[in-house]
Amino acid sequence: MVLAAALFCVALAMLPSHTAVMSIDLGSEWMKMAIVKPGVPMEIVLNKESRRKTPTVVCLKENERLFGDSALGMSVKNPKTVFRHLQSILGKKYKNPQVALYQKQFPEHQLQEDPVRGTVYFKNSGELQFTPEELLGMMLNYSRGLAQDFAEQSIKDAVITVPAFFNQAERRAVLLAAQMAGLKVLQLINDNTAVALNYGVFRRKDIDNTAKNIMFYDMGSGSTTATIVTYQTVKTKESGIQPQLQIRGVGFDRGLGGFEMDLRLRDHLAKLFNEQKKSKKDVRENHRAMAKLLKEAQRLKTVLSANVDFMAQVEGLMDDIDFKAKVTRTEFEELCADLFKRVPGPVEDALSAAEMKLEEIEQVILVGGSTRVRKVQDVLLRAVGKEELGKNINADEAAAMGAVYQAAGLSKAFKVKPFLVRDAAVFPIQVEFNRETEEEGVKTVKYNKRILFQRMAPYPQRKVITFNRYNNDFEDPQNLPKI
């Protein structure tokens, strides 16, 4: 990373300013921050434990707030005080299936409906209640503090990554959380676009006028996205010939990720403990014990990618009873068999959206921590028919580094070499409106619908609809995916 930063110095010319900018790669389980400041090009922020990634977790303990690793450590002591994986319920209505799923995954929390907004909030002890946006705002404020300590100066401007499939309600929720944290959001950048940008800026010399198609397969903790990107140089009026990336196709599975594998391993360990009959109680009814098993399940998943079996063990799991059980990789793969069958889905959807064939894709590159699961790689390799999968970018930090490059480009404090980005609309956008018409003295209401942007339409671009007469019957025209 030091060498990469040194190479980047050539592309970054600092203007006379002392304002640093930052990026936040906001994952459902981990967040990574990066900064750019005068004299220091792109660099990942180290947290208080000198780690390059921080758990996206907040703990509300009496009059104390804990974040990151400290908050995560409290999950096995008092899970009711720990809040995580908030990304899945941001901007969601109370009756959304994602809310019910979250309640099932974290039964220790009380989720209630906001009578005004119809969204959700967490009912904490006493009269306290917090919305997911407020909790996320606390985390973003904490991440800002880490970045400021690392940069040794105040930071306000930021680019934040969000999943490409986030709808407008979810994006507004992130913006609201950022506002609570005192951040000025220069852009919400799709995380797959940030990864693609990071890949391109460090391979600028390899990009020419011949189109090169790359697929990025990103499996994180909560979701999976496959993205087809075309790299080539284009001629511009402003700056001549410049490299460009264009998002051509996106496929995703919002429920396919490493966390679901963790939960299945956790439940399997709970089943094994109950079968040992060391306690008359059902371990599944003990939130603290289940949190301990989840922590061990996450370790188990990692180890089983390198070993065919492993001895899971938890000291003092419940009622001072120790737990130990052997789990094999075969058992793990059987527990998650239906999940592994879904691995090729995003690839197929991305190809369909791009109207491409696998033969047109030069390389499939792995992104996201859950792509380290051996079975995921095996299934994906068979699905794409390549000799090998690309592992030539940092699977954990690519999005944060791409986002901070974008932040530097958007900031007035820095000047970066141009790298054109043409993103694409994952969802089609249309306008709908009713208009009153009159024929032969009879008034009728005519329903109108027009698609402004098809799915995968490149942006930024602008379209204009002209109404030849004014009526006061024009209601909210945006029609976006249901929230």
Tab-separated table of C-alpha atoms in Angstrom:
chain	number	residue	atom	x	y	z
A	1	MET	CA	0.000	0.000	0.000
A	2	VAL	CA	2.981	2.326	0.669
A	3	LEU	CA	4.210	1.796	-2.895
A	4	ALA	CA	0.725	2.423	-4.294
A	5	ALA	CA	0.486	5.652	-2.334
A	6	ALA	CA	3.890	6.751	-3.609
A	7	LEU	CA	2.842	6.118	-7.192
A	8	PHE	CA	-0.328	8.106	-6.564
A	9	CYS	CA	1.692	11.167	-5.545
A	10	VAL	CA	2.431	11.762	-9.224
A	11	ALA	CA	-1.291	11.997	-9.964
A	12	LEU	CA	-2.164	14.286	-7.059
A	13	ALA	CA	-1.150	17.944	-7.023
A	14	MET	CA	-2.037	19.733	-3.807
A	15	LEU	CA	-3.385	23.249	-4.025
A	16	PRO	CA	-2.693	25.784	-1.258
A	17	SER	CA	-5.262	24.463	1.209
A	18	HIS	CA	-5.165	22.620	4.496
A	19	THR	CA	-8.471	20.810	4.251
A	20	ALA	CA	-8.405	17.023	4.306
A	21	VAL	CA	-11.212	14.914	2.859
A	22	MET	CA	-12.265	11.409	3.767
A	23	SER	CA	-14.180	8.418	2.505
A	24	ILE	CA	-16.256	5.936	4.461
A	25	ASP	CA	-16.884	2.502	3.019
A	26	LEU	CA	-20.005	1.710	4.990
A	27	GLY	CA	-20.435	-2.053	5.083
A	28	SER	CA	-23.060	-3.924	7.063
A	29	GLU	CA	-20.406	-5.543	9.281
A	30	TRP	CA	-17.252	-3.464	8.784
A	31	MET	CA	-16.455	0.107	7.836
A	32	LYS	CA	-13.202	1.348	6.360
A	33	MET	CA	-12.099	4.969	6.259
A	34	ALA	CA	-9.512	6.632	4.041
A	35	ILE	CA	-8.178	10.184	3.908
A	36	VAL	CA	-6.369	12.535	1.570
A	37	LYS	CA	-4.618	15.570	3.014
A	38	PRO	CA	-1.923	17.917	1.719
A	39	GLY	CA	1.353	16.030	1.641
A	40	VAL	CA	-0.314	12.664	2.279
A	41	PRO	CA	-2.079	10.999	-0.669
A	42	MET	CA	-4.690	8.269	-0.275
A	43	GLU	CA	-4.267	6.388	2.967
A	44	ILE	CA	-6.423	4.008	5.013
A	45	VAL	CA	-7.277	5.287	8.491
A	46	LEU	CA	-6.112	3.173	11.407
A	47	ASN	CA	-8.494	2.927	14.354
A	48	LYS	CA	-7.570	3.084	18.036
A	49	GLU	CA	-6.531	-0.564	17.934
A	50	SER	CA	-4.288	0.216	14.910
A	51	ARG	CA	-6.537	-1.880	12.666
A	52	ARG	CA	-7.459	-0.976	9.114
A	53	LYS	CA	-11.145	-1.846	9.449
A	54	THR	CA	-13.638	-1.171	12.221
A	55	PRO	CA	-16.785	-3.110	13.173
A	56	THR	CA	-19.947	-1.187	12.239
A	57	VAL	CA	-21.248	-1.553	15.783
A	58	VAL	CA	-22.447	0.806	18.512
A	59	CYS	CA	-23.091	-0.068	22.154
A	60	LEU	CA	-25.315	2.106	24.352
A	61	LYS	CA	-24.309	1.233	27.883
A	62	GLU	CA	-25.996	3.339	30.571
A	63	ASN	CA	-24.451	6.805	30.035
A	64	GLU	CA	-21.623	5.519	27.874
A	65	ARG	CA	-21.311	4.925	24.147
A	66	LEU	CA	-18.898	2.367	22.774
A	67	PHE	CA	-17.961	1.843	19.143
A	68	GLY	CA	-16.047	-0.586	16.978
A	69	ASP	CA	-14.143	-3.379	18.692
A	70	SER	CA	-15.115	-2.154	22.170
A	71	ALA	CA	-18.796	-2.286	21.247
A	72	LEU	CA	-18.434	-5.668	19.576
A	73	GLY	CA	-16.848	-7.058	22.730
A	74	MET	CA	-19.987	-6.129	24.659
A	75	SER	CA	-22.142	-8.295	22.379
A	76	VAL	CA	-21.220	-11.425	24.351
A	77	LYS	CA	-21.786	-9.707	27.702
A	78	ASN	CA	-24.951	-7.694	27.174
A	79	PRO	CA	-26.268	-8.152	23.613
A	80	LYS	CA	-29.318	-5.949	24.260
A	81	THR	CA	-27.049	-2.902	24.362
A	82	VAL	CA	-25.299	-3.639	21.063
A	83	PHE	CA	-26.656	-2.542	17.675
A	84	ARG	CA	-25.245	-3.766	14.360
A	85	HIS	CA	-26.147	-4.693	10.795
A	86	LEU	CA	-28.304	-1.577	10.622
A	87	GLN	CA	-27.830	-1.232	6.883
A	88	SER	CA	-30.585	-3.749	6.184
A	89	ILE	CA	-33.310	-1.688	7.913
A	90	LEU	CA	-32.324	1.850	6.917
A	91	GLY	CA	-35.242	3.693	5.357
A	92	LYS	CA	-37.528	0.674	5.714
A	93	LYS	CA	-41.189	0.741	6.651
A	94	TYR	CA	-42.119	-1.302	9.712
A	95	LYS	CA	-44.020	-3.846	7.602
A	96	ASN	CA	-41.094	-4.412	5.230
A	97	PRO	CA	-39.974	-8.089	5.234
A	98	GLN	CA	-36.401	-6.947	5.953
A	99	VAL	CA	-37.554	-5.596	9.316
A	100	ALA	CA	-39.140	-8.921	10.264
A	101	LEU	CA	-35.954	-10.719	9.200
A	102	TYR	CA	-33.826	-8.382	11.315
A	103	GLN	CA	-36.060	-9.023	14.327
A	104	LYS	CA	-35.600	-12.759	13.803
A	105	GLN	CA	-31.824	-12.407	13.543
A	106	PHE	CA	-31.600	-10.181	16.629
A	107	PRO	CA	-34.492	-11.177	18.949
A	108	GLU	CA	-32.854	-9.357	21.866
A	109	HIS	CA	-33.969	-6.029	20.378
A	110	GLN	CA	-37.447	-4.483	20.443
A	111	LEU	CA	-38.331	-2.940	17.100
A	112	GLN	CA	-41.412	-0.738	17.049
A	113	GLU	CA	-43.221	1.310	14.431
A	114	ASP	CA	-42.799	5.060	14.294
A	115	PRO	CA	-46.424	6.332	14.297
A	116	VAL	CA	-45.504	9.377	12.203
A	117	ARG	CA	-43.015	8.088	9.636
A	118	GLY	CA	-44.109	4.461	9.540
A	119	THR	CA	-40.466	3.408	9.814
A	120	VAL	CA	-38.836	1.611	12.753
A	121	TYR	CA	-37.062	2.527	15.949
A	122	PHE	CA	-35.340	0.572	18.704
A	123	LYS	CA	-36.994	0.753	22.105
A	124	ASN	CA	-34.152	0.809	24.584
A	125	SER	CA	-34.292	0.637	28.376
A	126	GLY	CA	-36.603	3.122	30.036
A	127	GLU	CA	-37.886	5.932	27.847
A	128	LEU	CA	-34.965	5.846	25.413
A	129	GLN	CA	-35.569	5.063	21.775
A	130	PHE	CA	-33.325	5.339	18.745
A	131	THR	CA	-33.902	5.163	15.017
A	132	PRO	CA	-31.463	3.272	12.774
A	133	GLU	CA	-30.454	6.647	11.295
A	134	GLU	CA	-29.556	8.010	14.736
A	135	LEU	CA	-27.466	4.946	15.549
A	136	LEU	CA	-25.742	5.137	12.184
A	137	GLY	CA	-25.138	8.841	12.759
A	138	MET	CA	-23.305	7.963	15.974
A	139	MET	CA	-21.105	5.518	14.052
A	140	LEU	CA	-20.370	8.042	11.313
A	141	ASN	CA	-19.455	10.641	13.924
A	142	TYR	CA	-17.092	8.112	15.486
A	143	SER	CA	-15.518	7.335	12.108
A	144	ARG	CA	-15.091	11.061	11.484
A	145	GLY	CA	-13.308	11.365	14.818
A	146	LEU	CA	-10.948	8.521	13.918
A	147	ALA	CA	-10.154	10.165	10.592
A	148	GLN	CA	-9.525	13.540	12.235
A	149	ASP	CA	-7.174	12.002	14.787
A	150	PHE	CA	-5.346	10.190	12.003
A	151	ALA	CA	-5.127	13.297	9.793
A	152	GLU	CA	-4.374	15.586	12.749
A	153	GLN	CA	-6.830	18.162	11.437
A	154	SER	CA	-10.548	18.789	11.166
A	155	ILE	CA	-12.472	16.952	8.442
A	156	LYS	CA	-15.947	17.753	7.225
A	157	ASP	CA	-16.117	16.691	3.564
A	158	ALA	CA	-16.703	13.018	2.817
A	159	VAL	CA	-17.713	10.556	0.140
A	160	ILE	CA	-19.697	7.618	1.525
A	161	THR	CA	-20.260	4.310	-0.242
A	162	VAL	CA	-23.680	2.687	-0.443
A	163	PRO	CA	-24.799	-0.519	-2.173
A	164	ALA	CA	-25.741	-0.018	-5.817
A	165	PHE	CA	-29.207	-1.430	-5.081
A	166	PHE	CA	-30.038	1.161	-2.406
A	167	ASN	CA	-33.227	3.028	-3.287
A	168	GLN	CA	-33.959	6.689	-2.596
A	169	ALA	CA	-35.356	6.104	0.907
A	170	GLU	CA	-32.237	4.185	1.931
A	171	ARG	CA	-29.939	6.831	0.461
A	172	ARG	CA	-31.824	9.602	2.235
A	173	ALA	CA	-31.407	7.692	5.488
A	174	VAL	CA	-27.628	7.606	5.007
A	175	LEU	CA	-27.582	11.332	4.204
A	176	LEU	CA	-29.619	12.047	7.339
A	177	ALA	CA	-27.191	10.017	9.445
A	178	ALA	CA	-24.246	11.867	7.904
A	179	GLN	CA	-25.909	15.197	8.661
A	180	MET	CA	-26.272	14.158	12.306
A	181	ALA	CA	-22.545	13.376	12.308
A	182	GLY	CA	-21.694	16.844	11.020
A	183	LEU	CA	-20.429	15.559	7.684
A	184	LYS	CA	-20.816	17.339	4.376
A	185	VAL	CA	-21.437	14.543	1.895
A	186	LEU	CA	-19.760	15.352	-1.404
A	187	GLN	CA	-21.313	12.247	-2.947
A	188	LEU	CA	-22.956	8.951	-2.122
A	189	ILE	CA	-21.014	6.684	-4.445
A	190	ASN	CA	-22.128	3.152	-5.254
A	191	ASP	CA	-19.648	0.769	-3.666
A	192	ASN	CA	-19.202	-1.207	-6.889
A	193	THR	CA	-18.381	2.018	-8.740
A	194	ALA	CA	-15.831	2.925	-6.064
A	195	VAL	CA	-14.170	-0.475	-6.490
A	196	ALA	CA	-14.094	-0.040	-10.268
A	197	LEU	CA	-12.555	3.422	-9.907
A	198	ASN	CA	-9.861	2.140	-7.565
A	199	TYR	CA	-9.006	-0.606	-10.051
A	200	GLY	CA	-8.792	1.872	-12.919
A	201	VAL	CA	-6.723	4.678	-11.397
A	202	PHE	CA	-3.855	2.331	-10.588
A	203	ARG	CA	-3.964	0.824	-14.095
A	204	ARG	CA	-4.300	4.051	-16.029
A	205	LYS	CA	-1.369	3.209	-18.313
A	206	ASP	CA	-2.986	-0.096	-19.324
A	207	ILE	CA	-6.190	1.564	-20.554
A	208	ASP	CA	-6.382	2.436	-24.257
A	209	ASN	CA	-9.063	2.914	-26.910
A	210	THR	CA	-9.791	-0.819	-26.966
A	211	ALA	CA	-12.687	-1.651	-24.643
A	212	LYS	CA	-11.809	-4.028	-21.821
A	213	ASN	CA	-14.633	-5.678	-19.857
A	214	ILE	CA	-14.031	-6.636	-16.220
A	215	MET	CA	-16.499	-8.222	-13.802
A	216	PHE	CA	-16.202	-7.489	-10.090
A	217	TYR	CA	-17.869	-10.078	-7.857
A	218	ASP	CA	-18.436	-8.609	-4.411
A	219	MET	CA	-19.785	-10.791	-1.614
A	220	GLY	CA	-19.858	-8.998	1.691
A	221	SER	CA	-21.472	-9.781	4.999
A	222	GLY	CA	-25.015	-8.848	4.024
A	223	SER	CA	-25.300	-8.941	0.229
A	224	THR	CA	-23.678	-9.878	-3.075
A	225	THR	CA	-23.225	-7.754	-6.194
A	226	ALA	CA	-21.745	-8.561	-9.593
A	227	THR	CA	-20.750	-5.597	-11.755
A	228	ILE	CA	-19.549	-5.478	-15.355
A	229	VAL	CA	-17.318	-2.497	-16.102
A	230	THR	CA	-15.902	-1.376	-19.443
A	231	TYR	CA	-12.579	0.492	-19.417
A	232	GLN	CA	-11.283	2.486	-22.374
A	233	THR	CA	-9.996	5.918	-23.314
A	234	VAL	CA	-12.372	8.517	-24.752
A	235	LYS	CA	-11.882	11.955	-26.251
A	236	THR	CA	-13.315	14.894	-24.321
A	237	LYS	CA	-13.658	18.564	-25.217
A	238	GLU	CA	-12.304	19.740	-21.884
A	239	SER	CA	-9.196	17.623	-21.366
A	240	GLY	CA	-8.519	15.606	-24.502
A	241	ILE	CA	-8.129	11.840	-24.329
A	242	GLN	CA	-8.839	10.445	-20.867
A	243	PRO	CA	-9.516	7.011	-19.344
A	244	GLN	CA	-13.138	6.164	-18.612
A	245	LEU	CA	-15.028	3.464	-16.785
A	246	GLN	CA	-18.632	2.688	-17.627
A	247	ILE	CA	-20.910	0.509	-15.531
A	248	ARG	CA	-22.521	-1.814	-18.057
A	249	GLY	CA	-24.391	-4.371	-15.974
A	250	VAL	CA	-25.261	-4.957	-12.327
A	251	GLY	CA	-26.760	-8.030	-10.666
A	252	PHE	CA	-27.340	-8.437	-6.952
A	253	ASP	CA	-28.740	-10.627	-4.196
A	254	ARG	CA	-29.647	-8.585	-1.126
A	255	GLY	CA	-29.769	-11.601	1.181
A	256	LEU	CA	-26.701	-13.557	0.065
A	257	GLY	CA	-23.695	-12.896	2.260
A	258	GLY	CA	-21.375	-14.175	4.928
A	259	PHE	CA	-23.628	-13.202	7.821
A	260	GLU	CA	-26.316	-15.683	6.815
A	261	MET	CA	-23.611	-18.378	6.805
A	262	ASP	CA	-22.559	-17.260	10.286
A	263	LEU	CA	-26.127	-17.556	11.549
A	264	ARG	CA	-26.514	-21.071	10.180
A	265	LEU	CA	-23.270	-22.170	11.773
A	266	ARG	CA	-24.374	-20.553	15.039
A	267	ASP	CA	-27.675	-22.431	14.989
A	268	HIS	CA	-25.817	-25.656	14.192
A	269	LEU	CA	-23.538	-25.149	17.196
A	270	ALA	CA	-26.598	-24.471	19.368
A	271	LYS	CA	-28.131	-27.734	18.163
A	272	LEU	CA	-24.936	-29.634	19.008
A	273	PHE	CA	-24.828	-28.111	22.488
A	274	ASN	CA	-28.443	-29.043	23.204
A	275	GLU	CA	-27.764	-32.590	22.013
A	276	GLN	CA	-24.942	-32.920	24.536
A	277	LYS	CA	-27.600	-32.478	27.280
A	278	LYS	CA	-25.195	-30.771	29.669
A	279	SER	CA	-27.941	-28.340	30.611
A	280	LYS	CA	-31.685	-28.678	31.000
A	281	LYS	CA	-32.144	-25.247	29.409
A	282	ASP	CA	-32.383	-24.559	25.686
A	283	VAL	CA	-29.334	-22.502	24.724
A	284	ARG	CA	-31.335	-20.843	21.933
A	285	GLU	CA	-33.382	-18.969	24.543
A	286	ASN	CA	-30.273	-17.390	26.070
A	287	HIS	CA	-29.329	-14.253	24.085
A	288	ARG	CA	-25.905	-13.981	25.665
A	289	ALA	CA	-25.029	-17.600	24.933
A	290	MET	CA	-26.217	-17.257	21.334
A	291	ALA	CA	-24.013	-14.173	20.931
A	292	LYS	CA	-21.048	-16.246	22.088
A	293	LEU	CA	-21.920	-18.972	19.599
A	294	LEU	CA	-22.201	-16.392	16.806
A	295	LYS	CA	-18.707	-15.146	17.572
A	296	GLU	CA	-17.373	-18.704	17.464
A	297	ALA	CA	-19.321	-19.421	14.265
A	298	GLN	CA	-17.635	-16.482	12.545
A	299	ARG	CA	-14.225	-17.824	13.526
A	300	LEU	CA	-15.277	-21.298	12.433
A	301	LYS	CA	-16.313	-20.107	8.967
A	302	THR	CA	-12.900	-18.547	8.410
A	303	VAL	CA	-10.961	-21.586	9.605
A	304	LEU	CA	-13.003	-24.061	7.541
A	305	SER	CA	-11.964	-22.287	4.341
A	306	ALA	CA	-8.429	-23.545	5.011
A	307	ASN	CA	-9.087	-26.735	7.012
A	308	VAL	CA	-11.362	-29.718	6.442
A	309	ASP	CA	-12.518	-29.729	10.081
A	310	PHE	CA	-12.177	-27.721	13.264
A	311	MET	CA	-12.951	-28.060	16.960
A	312	ALA	CA	-15.337	-25.284	17.970
A	313	GLN	CA	-15.162	-24.381	21.636
A	314	VAL	CA	-16.632	-21.785	23.969
A	315	GLU	CA	-15.691	-21.543	27.627
A	316	GLY	CA	-18.584	-20.910	30.000
A	317	LEU	CA	-21.191	-20.890	27.285
A	318	MET	CA	-24.109	-21.073	29.721
A	319	ASP	CA	-24.374	-21.766	33.458
A	320	ASP	CA	-20.562	-22.176	33.600
A	321	ILE	CA	-20.790	-25.078	31.145
A	322	ASP	CA	-18.040	-25.301	28.534
A	323	PHE	CA	-18.866	-26.291	24.976
A	324	LYS	CA	-16.742	-28.196	22.516
A	325	ALA	CA	-17.743	-29.857	19.244
A	326	LYS	CA	-16.084	-30.861	15.994
A	327	VAL	CA	-17.455	-29.350	12.777
A	328	THR	CA	-16.331	-30.359	9.292
A	329	ARG	CA	-16.199	-28.324	6.112
A	330	THR	CA	-18.629	-30.785	4.553
A	331	GLU	CA	-21.171	-30.068	7.309
A	332	PHE	CA	-20.748	-26.331	6.772
A	333	GLU	CA	-21.280	-26.658	3.026
A	334	GLU	CA	-24.393	-28.782	3.580
A	335	LEU	CA	-25.815	-26.205	6.003
A	336	CYS	CA	-25.387	-23.488	3.363
A	337	ALA	CA	-26.069	-25.563	0.242
A	338	ASP	CA	-28.984	-23.384	-0.883
A	339	LEU	CA	-26.878	-20.241	-0.403
A	340	PHE	CA	-24.070	-21.582	-2.565
A	341	LYS	CA	-26.594	-22.376	-5.298
A	342	ARG	CA	-27.400	-18.650	-5.407
A	343	VAL	CA	-23.775	-17.622	-6.012
A	344	PRO	CA	-24.081	-17.537	-9.853
A	345	GLY	CA	-27.332	-15.520	-9.764
A	346	PRO	CA	-25.805	-12.011	-9.655
A	347	VAL	CA	-23.416	-12.968	-12.477
A	348	GLU	CA	-26.287	-14.042	-14.699
A	349	ASP	CA	-28.273	-10.900	-13.872
A	350	ALA	CA	-25.298	-8.629	-14.585
A	351	LEU	CA	-24.698	-10.280	-17.958
A	352	SER	CA	-28.373	-9.936	-18.819
A	353	ALA	CA	-28.416	-6.254	-17.838
A	354	ALA	CA	-25.290	-5.577	-19.903
A	355	GLU	CA	-26.541	-7.706	-22.812
A	356	MET	CA	-23.197	-9.506	-22.830
A	357	LYS	CA	-21.909	-13.054	-22.867
A	358	LEU	CA	-19.327	-14.555	-20.526
A	359	GLU	CA	-16.873	-14.794	-23.429
A	360	GLU	CA	-16.766	-10.988	-23.559
A	361	ILE	CA	-15.564	-10.722	-19.941
A	362	GLU	CA	-11.774	-10.705	-19.728
A	363	GLN	CA	-11.496	-11.279	-15.997
A	364	VAL	CA	-13.657	-11.879	-12.922
A	365	ILE	CA	-12.178	-10.184	-9.856
A	366	LEU	CA	-13.116	-11.021	-6.270
A	367	VAL	CA	-14.120	-8.298	-3.818
A	368	GLY	CA	-15.500	-8.526	-0.282
A	369	GLY	CA	-14.505	-10.658	2.673
A	370	SER	CA	-17.012	-13.459	2.066
A	371	THR	CA	-15.421	-14.348	-1.284
A	372	ARG	CA	-12.683	-15.961	0.817
A	373	VAL	CA	-15.033	-18.859	1.583
A	374	ARG	CA	-13.633	-21.723	-0.476
A	375	LYS	CA	-17.002	-23.061	-1.627
A	376	VAL	CA	-17.995	-19.613	-2.916
A	377	GLN	CA	-14.876	-19.520	-5.070
A	378	ASP	CA	-15.407	-23.086	-6.314
A	379	VAL	CA	-19.008	-22.442	-7.372
A	380	LEU	CA	-18.187	-19.080	-8.936
A	381	LEU	CA	-15.235	-20.453	-10.878
A	382	ARG	CA	-17.417	-23.149	-12.426
A	383	ALA	CA	-20.140	-20.608	-13.201
A	384	VAL	CA	-17.885	-18.169	-15.078
A	385	GLY	CA	-15.829	-20.825	-16.847
A	386	LYS	CA	-12.488	-19.076	-16.318
A	387	GLU	CA	-9.157	-20.687	-15.533
A	388	GLU	CA	-8.871	-18.650	-12.355
A	389	LEU	CA	-10.500	-15.815	-10.432
A	390	GLY	CA	-8.769	-12.459	-10.149
A	391	LYS	CA	-7.408	-11.566	-6.721
A	392	ASN	CA	-5.332	-8.580	-7.806
A	393	ILE	CA	-7.044	-5.872	-5.744
A	394	ASN	CA	-7.426	-5.463	-2.000
A	395	ALA	CA	-10.785	-7.133	-1.402
A	396	ASP	CA	-11.360	-5.212	1.838
A	397	GLU	CA	-10.095	-1.724	0.988
A	398	ALA	CA	-10.782	-1.192	-2.728
A	399	ALA	CA	-14.090	0.637	-2.196
A	400	ALA	CA	-12.689	2.965	0.474
A	401	MET	CA	-9.700	3.842	-1.716
A	402	GLY	CA	-11.820	4.442	-4.798
A	403	ALA	CA	-14.203	6.623	-2.802
A	404	VAL	CA	-11.415	8.767	-1.359
A	405	TYR	CA	-10.002	9.328	-4.862
A	406	GLN	CA	-13.459	10.566	-5.827
A	407	ALA	CA	-13.520	12.760	-2.711
A	408	ALA	CA	-10.223	14.371	-3.708
A	409	GLY	CA	-11.570	14.996	-7.198
A	410	LEU	CA	-14.722	16.654	-5.856
A	411	SER	CA	-12.889	18.767	-3.296
A	412	LYS	CA	-11.609	22.228	-4.192
A	413	ALA	CA	-8.498	21.558	-2.118
A	414	PHE	CA	-7.001	19.002	-4.507
A	415	LYS	CA	-6.420	18.451	-8.179
A	416	VAL	CA	-6.368	14.888	-9.483
A	417	LYS	CA	-5.782	13.461	-12.908
A	418	PRO	CA	-9.167	13.038	-14.621
A	419	PHE	CA	-10.734	9.598	-14.658
A	420	LEU	CA	-14.196	9.693	-16.178
A	421	VAL	CA	-16.942	7.712	-14.455
A	422	ARG	CA	-20.194	6.787	-16.165
A	423	ASP	CA	-22.397	5.084	-13.630
A	424	ALA	CA	-25.717	3.438	-14.471
A	425	ALA	CA	-29.228	3.438	-13.046
A	426	VAL	CA	-29.808	0.033	-11.459
A	427	PHE	CA	-33.562	0.653	-11.417
A	428	PRO	CA	-35.661	2.230	-14.184
A	429	ILE	CA	-37.151	5.632	-13.387
A	430	GLN	CA	-40.483	6.753	-14.741
A	431	VAL	CA	-42.969	9.546	-14.148
A	432	GLU	CA	-46.669	8.946	-13.632
A	433	PHE	CA	-49.367	11.585	-13.638
A	434	ASN	CA	-53.091	12.052	-14.173
A	435	ARG	CA	-54.412	14.771	-16.432
A	436	GLU	CA	-57.980	15.956	-16.795
A	437	THR	CA	-59.184	16.129	-20.392
A	438	GLU	CA	-62.476	17.245	-21.901
A	439	GLU	CA	-64.057	15.846	-25.059
A	440	GLU	CA	-67.501	16.925	-26.260
A	441	GLY	CA	-68.231	18.447	-22.890
A	442	VAL	CA	-67.345	15.269	-20.978
A	443	LYS	CA	-64.446	15.514	-18.529
A	444	THR	CA	-62.293	12.444	-18.028
A	445	VAL	CA	-59.061	11.731	-16.197
A	446	LYS	CA	-56.316	10.263	-18.343
A	447	TYR	CA	-53.510	8.281	-16.774
A	448	ASN	CA	-50.038	8.934	-18.187
A	449	LYS	CA	-46.813	7.019	-17.671
A	450	ARG	CA	-43.460	7.723	-19.254
A	451	ILE	CA	-40.153	5.988	-18.638
A	452	LEU	CA	-37.400	8.575	-18.363
A	453	PHE	CA	-34.442	6.301	-17.738
A	454	GLN	CA	-34.319	2.625	-18.608
A	455	ARG	CA	-32.492	0.168	-16.393
A	456	MET	CA	-28.710	0.544	-16.811
A	457	ALA	CA	-29.112	3.931	-18.495
A	458	PRO	CA	-25.777	5.730	-18.019
A	459	TYR	CA	-25.611	8.861	-15.909
A	460	PRO	CA	-25.052	11.715	-15.357
A	461	GLN	CA	-27.496	12.697	-18.071
A	462	ARG	CA	-30.580	14.882	-18.272
A	463	LYS	CA	-33.989	14.441	-19.850
A	464	VAL	CA	-36.684	17.089	-20.085
A	465	ILE	CA	-40.448	16.598	-20.300
A	466	THR	CA	-42.419	19.614	-21.473
A	467	PHE	CA	-46.056	20.102	-20.486
A	468	ASN	CA	-47.806	22.395	-22.953
A	469	ARG	CA	-50.300	23.654	-20.417
A	470	TYR	CA	-50.323	24.171	-16.685
A	471	ASN	CA	-52.671	22.233	-14.444
A	472	ASN	CA	-52.707	21.958	-10.671
A	473	ASP	CA	-53.341	18.212	-10.858
A	474	PHE	CA	-49.668	17.217	-11.068
A	475	GLU	CA	-48.743	15.049	-8.100
A	476	ASP	CA	-45.448	13.462	-7.031
A	477	PRO	CA	-44.232	11.987	-10.323
A	478	GLN	CA	-41.325	9.839	-9.179
A	479	ASN	CA	-41.901	6.122	-9.352
A	480	LEU	CA	-39.054	4.241	-7.737
A	481	PRO	CA	-38.778	0.728	-6.280
A	482	LYS	CA	-41.025	0.138	-3.297
A	483	ILE	CA	-39.528	0.918	0.082
